[in-house]
Each structure stands twice: as C-alpha cells, then as structure tokens.
Short mmCIF file of C-alpha atoms in Angstrom, two decimals:
data_model
loop_
_atom_site.label_atom_id
_atom_site.label_comp_id
_atom_site.label_asym_id
_atom_site.label_seq_id
_atom_site.Cartn_x
_atom_site.Cartn_y
_atom_site.Cartn_z
CA MET A 1 -6.11 6.76 34.83
CA HIS A 2 -2.69 5.42 36.06
CA GLN A 3 -1.37 7.64 38.57
CA THR A 4 2.22 6.36 39.15
CA THR A 5 4.82 6.69 36.22
CA HIS A 6 7.43 4.11 36.55
CA ARG A 7 10.73 4.76 36.32
CA VAL A 8 13.17 2.24 34.23
CA GLY A 9 16.39 1.00 33.98
CA ILE A 10 17.80 -1.54 31.24
CA VAL A 11 20.45 -3.83 31.91
CA GLY A 12 22.22 -5.29 28.99
CA CYS A 13 22.79 -3.01 26.03
CA GLY A 14 22.98 -5.76 23.03
CA ARG A 15 20.83 -5.87 19.94
CA ILE A 16 17.39 -6.63 21.62
CA SER A 17 17.94 -3.89 23.87
CA HIS A 18 16.88 -1.71 21.11
CA GLN A 19 13.29 -3.18 21.04
CA HIS A 20 13.13 -2.36 24.83
CA PHE A 21 14.57 1.39 24.77
CA LYS A 22 11.89 1.91 21.57
CA ALA A 23 8.87 0.10 22.95
CA PRO A 24 7.01 3.18 24.44
CA VAL A 25 7.17 5.10 21.13
CA ALA A 26 5.66 1.74 19.19
CA LEU A 27 3.19 1.42 21.73
CA ALA A 28 2.12 4.77 21.73
CA ALA A 29 1.22 4.20 18.10
CA HIS A 30 -1.48 1.52 19.00
CA THR A 31 -2.85 3.62 21.90
CA PRO A 32 -6.49 3.96 21.54
CA ALA A 33 -7.95 7.71 21.75
CA ASN A 34 -8.47 8.99 25.28
CA THR A 35 -6.18 6.51 26.91
CA PRO A 36 -3.13 7.74 28.78
CA PRO A 37 0.01 7.30 26.63
CA PRO A 38 2.65 5.00 27.39
CA SER A 39 4.76 7.69 28.65
CA SER A 40 2.35 8.52 31.59
CA ARG A 41 2.95 4.82 32.51
CA TYR A 42 6.78 4.63 32.51
CA GLN A 43 10.09 6.56 31.46
CA ILE A 44 13.26 4.77 30.60
CA VAL A 45 15.74 6.90 32.93
CA ALA A 46 18.85 4.25 32.97
CA ALA A 47 20.93 1.88 31.51
CA CYS A 48 23.65 -0.43 32.25
CA ASP A 49 26.15 -2.39 30.30
CA VAL A 50 30.13 -3.55 31.08
CA ASP A 51 30.81 -2.27 27.56
CA GLN A 52 31.45 1.62 28.27
CA ALA A 53 31.36 2.19 24.35
CA LEU A 54 28.27 0.42 23.77
CA LEU A 55 26.49 1.87 26.57
CA ASP A 56 27.49 5.54 25.89
CA ALA A 57 26.18 4.78 22.25
CA ARG A 58 22.73 3.21 23.51
CA CYS A 59 22.36 6.42 26.21
CA ALA A 60 23.40 8.74 23.24
CA GLU A 61 20.93 7.04 20.93
CA TYR A 62 17.92 7.20 23.22
CA ASP A 63 18.59 10.19 25.26
CA ILE A 64 19.14 8.15 28.68
CA THR A 65 19.98 10.13 31.67
CA HIS A 66 21.79 7.64 34.20
CA ARG A 67 24.57 5.30 32.81
CA PHE A 68 26.37 2.66 34.91
CA THR A 69 28.83 -0.13 34.00
CA LYS A 70 27.93 -2.11 37.00
CA VAL A 71 24.58 -3.71 38.18
CA ASP A 72 25.06 -3.00 41.73
CA ASP A 73 25.50 0.75 40.76
CA LEU A 74 22.26 0.67 39.16
CA ALA A 75 20.57 -1.61 41.64
CA ALA A 76 21.86 1.50 44.05
CA CYS A 77 20.23 4.20 41.91
CA PRO A 78 16.98 5.66 43.78
CA GLU A 79 15.86 6.90 40.11
CA VAL A 80 15.01 3.26 39.27
CA ASP A 81 12.10 1.69 40.20
CA VAL A 82 12.11 -1.38 37.74
CA ALA A 83 14.79 -3.16 35.80
CA VAL A 84 14.49 -4.75 32.54
CA VAL A 85 17.33 -7.54 32.79
CA VAL A 86 18.33 -8.07 28.80
CA THR A 87 21.67 -9.79 29.44
CA PRO A 88 22.92 -13.56 28.40
CA PRO A 89 21.00 -15.99 30.45
CA HIS A 90 23.97 -17.72 31.97
CA ILE A 91 24.34 -14.65 34.28
CA ARG A 92 20.62 -13.78 35.29
CA LEU A 93 20.63 -14.90 38.64
CA ALA A 94 24.08 -12.64 39.36
CA VAL A 95 22.09 -9.52 37.90
CA ALA A 96 19.01 -10.32 39.37
CA ARG A 97 20.21 -10.58 42.80
CA PRO A 98 21.36 -7.28 43.68
CA LEU A 99 18.49 -5.69 41.76
CA LEU A 100 15.76 -7.72 44.03
CA GLU A 101 17.57 -6.86 47.14
CA ALA A 102 17.72 -3.25 46.11
CA GLY A 103 13.98 -3.58 45.86
CA LYS A 104 13.28 -3.38 42.09
CA ASP A 105 10.71 -5.34 40.23
CA LEU A 106 12.11 -6.91 37.27
CA LEU A 107 11.33 -7.91 33.69
CA ILE A 108 13.62 -10.42 32.74
CA GLU A 109 14.03 -11.38 28.86
CA LYS A 110 13.84 -15.00 27.89
CA PRO A 111 14.85 -17.61 28.02
CA PHE A 112 14.47 -16.87 31.91
CA THR A 113 17.60 -18.38 32.90
CA GLU A 114 20.01 -21.25 31.85
CA SER A 115 18.99 -23.88 34.47
CA MET A 116 15.95 -24.83 36.71
CA ALA A 117 17.92 -24.27 39.99
CA GLU A 118 18.28 -20.51 38.81
CA ALA A 119 14.69 -20.06 37.74
CA HIS A 120 13.57 -21.40 41.21
CA ALA A 121 16.35 -19.30 42.94
CA ILE A 122 15.07 -15.87 41.40
CA VAL A 123 11.36 -16.84 41.76
CA ASP A 124 11.78 -17.63 45.61
CA LEU A 125 14.09 -14.45 46.59
CA ALA A 126 11.32 -12.30 44.72
CA GLU A 127 8.82 -14.03 46.68
CA ARG A 128 10.64 -13.74 49.83
CA LEU A 129 11.51 -9.88 49.27
CA GLY A 130 7.85 -9.03 47.89
CA ARG A 131 9.02 -8.03 44.46
CA GLN A 132 7.38 -8.79 41.30
CA VAL A 133 9.42 -10.30 38.53
CA ALA A 134 8.03 -11.21 34.81
CA VAL A 135 9.56 -13.07 32.06
CA ASN A 136 9.28 -11.26 28.61
CA GLN A 137 7.10 -13.74 26.53
CA ASN A 138 6.14 -11.12 24.51
CA TYR A 139 4.84 -13.35 21.52
CA ARG A 140 1.67 -14.07 23.98
CA TRP A 141 0.83 -10.37 23.13
CA PHE A 142 0.33 -9.94 19.42
CA PRO A 143 -3.41 -8.57 18.83
CA ALA A 144 -3.61 -11.92 16.68
CA ILE A 145 -2.60 -13.85 20.01
CA GLN A 146 -4.67 -12.17 22.20
CA GLN A 147 -7.98 -12.73 19.93
CA VAL A 148 -7.07 -16.47 19.52
CA ARG A 149 -7.05 -16.91 23.13
CA GLN A 150 -10.17 -14.87 23.86
CA GLN A 151 -12.03 -17.27 21.39
CA ILE A 152 -10.62 -20.47 22.77
CA GLU A 153 -11.26 -19.02 26.35
CA ALA A 154 -14.96 -18.60 25.00
CA GLY A 155 -15.06 -21.88 23.52
CA ALA A 156 -15.10 -21.21 19.86
CA ILE A 157 -13.26 -24.39 19.67
CA GLY A 158 -14.33 -26.36 22.13
CA ALA A 159 -11.85 -27.72 24.37
CA PRO A 160 -8.54 -27.53 22.54
CA THR A 161 -7.11 -31.25 21.58
CA TYR A 162 -4.15 -30.78 18.76
CA ALA A 163 -1.99 -28.14 17.90
CA ILE A 164 0.70 -27.86 15.28
CA ILE A 165 3.66 -25.50 15.16
CA ASN A 166 5.56 -25.25 11.94
CA ASP A 167 8.40 -22.87 12.25
CA CYS A 168 11.44 -23.55 9.62
CA VAL A 169 13.39 -20.28 9.00
CA TRP A 170 16.99 -19.36 7.73
CA ARG A 171 18.54 -18.08 10.96
CA ASP A 172 22.44 -17.84 11.36
CA GLU A 173 23.97 -16.38 14.69
CA VAL A 174 27.59 -15.12 13.62
CA GLY A 175 28.19 -13.41 16.91
CA GLY A 176 27.57 -12.76 20.49
CA TRP A 177 26.60 -15.12 22.84
CA ARG A 178 24.04 -16.87 20.86
CA LYS A 179 27.03 -18.18 18.43
CA GLU A 180 28.38 -19.97 21.45
CA THR A 181 25.48 -21.60 23.05
CA SER A 182 24.82 -25.30 23.13
CA ARG A 183 21.30 -24.11 23.27
CA LEU A 184 20.11 -22.49 20.58
CA ALA A 185 16.90 -22.90 18.63
CA LEU A 186 14.88 -24.36 21.35
CA ALA A 187 15.92 -22.00 23.75
CA VAL A 188 16.13 -18.63 21.88
CA MET A 189 13.06 -18.98 19.67
CA GLY A 190 11.80 -22.17 20.53
CA ILE A 191 10.59 -21.19 23.90
CA HIS A 192 8.21 -18.88 22.36
CA TRP A 193 6.41 -21.84 20.78
CA LEU A 194 6.44 -23.54 24.17
CA ASP A 195 4.87 -20.87 25.86
CA ARG A 196 2.35 -20.26 23.38
CA LEU A 197 1.08 -23.90 23.55
CA ARG A 198 0.31 -23.58 27.26
CA TRP A 199 -1.04 -19.87 26.60
CA LEU A 200 -3.49 -21.11 23.93
CA LEU A 201 -4.05 -24.68 24.92
CA LEU A 202 -5.33 -23.38 28.53
CA ASP A 203 -3.33 -26.30 29.75
CA GLU A 204 0.10 -27.78 30.99
CA PRO A 205 2.20 -30.10 29.55
CA VAL A 206 3.07 -33.54 31.15
CA ALA A 207 5.43 -35.29 29.08
CA VAL A 208 7.90 -34.64 25.97
CA SER A 209 9.44 -36.28 23.17
CA CYS A 210 12.01 -34.45 21.36
CA ILE A 211 14.89 -35.10 19.01
CA THR A 212 17.35 -32.11 17.69
CA ALA A 213 20.55 -31.91 15.78
CA ALA A 214 23.25 -29.27 15.17
CA ARG A 215 23.83 -29.34 11.68
CA PRO A 216 27.08 -28.00 10.35
CA THR A 217 25.03 -25.66 7.95
CA LEU A 218 25.71 -22.92 10.12
CA ALA A 219 28.24 -20.96 11.86
CA SER A 220 26.50 -20.90 15.54
CA GLY A 221 27.34 -24.28 17.66
CA GLY A 222 23.87 -25.41 19.09
CA GLU A 223 20.66 -27.13 17.76
CA ASN A 224 19.13 -25.68 14.67
CA GLU A 225 16.70 -28.78 13.75
CA THR A 226 14.13 -29.57 16.02
CA THR A 227 10.71 -31.97 16.49
CA THR A 228 8.86 -32.51 19.46
CA ILE A 229 5.59 -33.85 20.89
CA ILE A 230 4.24 -32.63 23.77
CA GLU A 231 1.17 -34.54 25.82
CA PHE A 232 -0.95 -32.15 28.29
CA ARG A 233 -2.71 -32.98 31.52
CA LYS A 234 -6.22 -32.69 30.06
CA GLY A 235 -5.19 -34.97 26.87
CA ALA A 236 -4.26 -32.37 24.11
CA MET A 237 -1.13 -33.34 22.07
CA ALA A 238 1.00 -31.06 20.16
CA THR A 239 3.72 -30.92 17.89
CA VAL A 240 6.46 -28.36 16.96
CA THR A 241 9.05 -28.49 14.14
CA HIS A 242 11.28 -25.83 14.19
CA SER A 243 14.17 -25.39 12.15
CA TRP A 244 16.85 -22.55 11.80
CA SER A 245 18.46 -24.07 8.49
CA SER A 246 15.58 -24.14 6.18
CA HIS A 247 15.64 -22.90 2.79
CA ALA A 248 12.05 -22.70 2.99
CA ARG A 249 12.93 -19.73 5.03
CA GLY A 250 9.29 -19.41 6.49
CA SER A 251 7.19 -19.96 3.33
CA THR A 252 5.60 -23.20 4.60
CA ASN A 253 5.15 -21.71 8.26
CA PHE A 254 1.72 -22.06 10.03
CA GLN A 255 0.17 -22.71 13.35
CA GLN A 256 -3.08 -24.75 13.69
CA PHE A 257 -5.27 -24.92 17.18
CA ASP A 258 -7.86 -27.65 16.80
CA GLY A 259 -11.12 -28.66 19.07
CA PRO A 260 -14.06 -30.65 18.36
CA LEU A 261 -15.98 -27.45 17.10
CA GLY A 262 -13.25 -25.74 15.04
CA SER A 263 -9.95 -24.73 14.21
CA PHE A 264 -7.80 -21.80 14.11
CA ILE A 265 -5.06 -21.54 11.76
CA LEU A 266 -2.40 -18.81 11.93
CA HIS A 267 -0.02 -17.23 9.89
CA ASN A 268 2.60 -14.68 10.50
CA ASP A 269 1.16 -13.96 14.08
CA ALA A 270 -1.34 -12.02 12.21
CA GLU A 271 -3.53 -13.65 9.78
CA VAL A 272 -6.22 -15.65 11.72
CA THR A 273 -8.90 -18.03 10.32
CA LEU A 274 -11.50 -19.70 12.13
CA ARG A 275 -13.24 -22.89 10.25
CA ASN A 276 -16.01 -24.94 11.61
CA SER A 277 -18.90 -26.61 9.92
CA ALA A 278 -20.66 -23.19 9.50
CA GLY A 279 -17.86 -22.09 7.52
CA GLU A 280 -14.82 -19.46 7.93
CA GLU A 281 -14.13 -16.35 9.75
CA GLN A 282 -10.76 -14.19 9.14
CA TRP A 283 -9.05 -11.65 11.17
CA SER A 284 -6.08 -9.81 9.93
CA LEU A 285 -4.43 -7.85 12.63
CA PRO A 286 -1.33 -5.82 13.05
CA ARG A 287 1.65 -7.46 14.46
CA ASP A 288 4.38 -4.83 15.82
CA PHE A 289 7.28 -6.50 17.34
CA THR A 290 8.70 -3.67 19.21
CA ALA A 291 5.13 -2.83 20.58
CA SER A 292 4.80 -6.05 22.08
CA PHE A 293 7.94 -5.45 24.55
CA GLY A 294 6.24 -2.42 25.54
CA GLU A 295 3.22 -4.57 26.00
CA SER A 296 5.14 -6.95 28.58
CA LEU A 297 6.29 -4.39 30.77
CA THR A 298 3.11 -2.44 31.02
CA ARG A 299 1.54 -5.75 32.10
CA LEU A 300 4.04 -6.22 34.50
CA LEU A 301 3.18 -2.58 35.85
CA ASP A 302 -0.49 -3.49 36.10
CA ALA A 303 0.88 -6.37 38.54
CA ILE A 304 2.92 -4.07 40.80
CA GLU A 305 0.17 -1.50 40.79
CA SER A 306 -2.55 -4.43 41.87
CA GLY A 307 -0.53 -6.22 43.57
CA GLN A 308 -1.75 -9.33 41.93
CA PRO A 309 0.76 -11.61 39.62
CA ALA A 310 1.66 -10.36 36.25
CA PRO A 311 -0.16 -13.18 33.73
CA HIS A 312 3.78 -14.03 32.52
CA SER A 313 5.15 -13.90 36.08
CA ALA A 314 8.46 -15.75 36.75
CA ARG A 315 6.51 -18.50 38.72
CA ASP A 316 4.29 -19.02 35.84
CA ASN A 317 7.37 -19.45 33.76
CA LEU A 318 8.51 -22.04 35.74
CA MET A 319 6.54 -24.72 33.52
CA THR A 320 7.98 -22.96 30.30
CA MET A 321 11.27 -23.54 31.84
CA ALA A 322 10.18 -26.96 32.85
CA LEU A 323 8.78 -27.98 29.32
CA LEU A 324 12.39 -26.75 27.71
CA GLU A 325 14.42 -28.85 30.17
CA ALA A 326 12.47 -31.58 29.52
CA CYS A 327 12.89 -31.01 25.74
CA TYR A 328 16.69 -31.09 25.99
CA GLN A 329 16.62 -34.22 28.38
CA SER A 330 14.57 -36.01 25.94
CA ALA A 331 16.92 -35.29 23.28
CA ALA A 332 20.05 -36.34 25.08
CA GLU A 333 18.34 -39.33 26.44
CA LYS A 334 16.53 -40.34 23.58
CA ARG A 335 13.48 -41.02 25.32
CA ARG A 336 10.02 -39.64 26.53
CA VAL A 337 10.45 -37.28 29.50
CA GLU A 338 7.35 -36.78 32.09
CA ILE A 339 7.19 -33.24 33.67
#
C-alpha cells in the first residue's frame, strides 16, 4: 500500500485542465476492489493561471485551496510536491524551470515542448536537479492499448513488421493557441500516434517521409492533412494518415499492427481483434479518456516513489519529439529525413 499522498498543483487552467482536475474521480471508477483509491495517492491542492477569472472559476468548480497567478508563487508553495504543466507548448521551458528549481516533480502535457532544444533543456535540468519529469502521453494507458502491448511483448504476432494508423476526423480549432499555431494536426494529435508506434512496435524510428497540407477548410492555420511513412530500426514500417478536415468524421478510422504470426486491429481504442492462422480473438475494453490522465500521473508517482524512470519520462519522450521534428522537416524540405 502506498504511504505517501502527493500534493499536486496544476499550472494552466485552459480547457484540457478539466481532464486533470477530474482525473482522480474518473480513475477511482476503474480501481479494483481492495486497492487504495486514487485519493490516497494524490490530492490536487493548488492551481495557477495568469487569467484571474479563469483561475477563480476552476478553483471554485473543483474546490482548490491555493490559487496563484504567477508560476514562481506556485513553485514557492510548500504545499505542492508535484506540478502538472498544462500551458501552451511555447512557454513550457519558462514554466518548467522555476518549478524544477523549487524541487517539484513534473507531469508536462504533450507536445512536450515546441523545439528539441527546449526539450533537451528541461531533461538536462531535471536530471541535474534529481527531479522526475514525465510527458502526458496518456493514450498509452487505455486498457485496449495495454492489452495489445502485453500481447506483442509476449510474442502473439511475432516481431512487428508493419503498422497502419488511419485517423481522419473533422476538428476545427476556432480559438486559443491551437487556432494560431503553425504546428497543428501532427503536434496536437498526431504526436499520440507517433508515440504509439514506438510503444507498440517496441522499436525506435530511424527515418521518416512526410507530406502535409494546410487546407483553407478550417479556421485554424496549421496543417490539417498529413501522410507519414516511418522506417524503424529493426526493419518495421508504418504509415500514418491523419486529417482534421475529413467529412468521414472518423467512420473509417482503424489501427493495424502486423507481424509474421498475426495481426492486431484496433477500433476506437476500445475494440481489439487478434487475427492469425488459427482464427480470431476479440476483446472489448473500456476507454475512459479522463481516467487516462490520472493513470499518467499515477505512473509518474510510482516513479517518484521507486526512484526509477517513468515509462513516459521526458527522456523517453525525446525520441517522440525527434520523430515529430523529423516529420515537419521532411514536409518542409520535401525529402526523406533520417533521425
């Protein structure tokens, strides 16, 4: 049984912060019997945002005791052990630095940062100060994905050779930093798929070829159609087709992971089919988006308590970031880019 209740502060009270505030309750709904509830692992005690009205609204909604409009003030708060950073990517380093220097461990939203230099700066600073930093690649923690990962590790399809991710939706960002950013579909959502390929293929990328387009269909300015081909160290290949301006609106979405012994097919991150020469096996598993945020934080807490790196550590995420950077470089230069 865990003895420590970690005290958490949330930095950034925009729309995705709701998921972090609600995560303990959502996680509790999936906690097995005779297991300590999430409230025994962590308690959200503080929030920070430069917008006083937004800050006050979130703190009132979720009954948060401590509220700050400056990150330095939250960093100095002795009641906070761990900070969850939910700011726009371009200010992550400026926010992470005072928190790390004040001795806080961090869970940082994805994309980790807006540049590789900033990502390395956070990783280097955290390691120098002996702090744990993880990145909220929460799509790793859906039960269906954990099931596929365990099956692939156990050799159910043999060494993975090929993967397809088709994600074509309608998603228009009409306000906030996502409307203005030049890095849209790949950085905001595609990064989940890039990270998933690393996670489920049990391998690392070595080269990428990517094309993107920013169609005038949407109000947002960044790329909204992308096609990516990725080559992996052990010989696997993967394709990712990702659109935010498709009237198919997800009706054709699927994910497929092939090996010499079989294939996994995923729908909606909940329905899993394993097909091989003997036939097929199916699983239908819950997909609780909010609970995955709590799972991401509790795995960081496990790492803090054990002293071992989290599976979604910031250092691990450097490769996901490198893959994202290579995608943008490939699209800009219209060529294959080695990682």
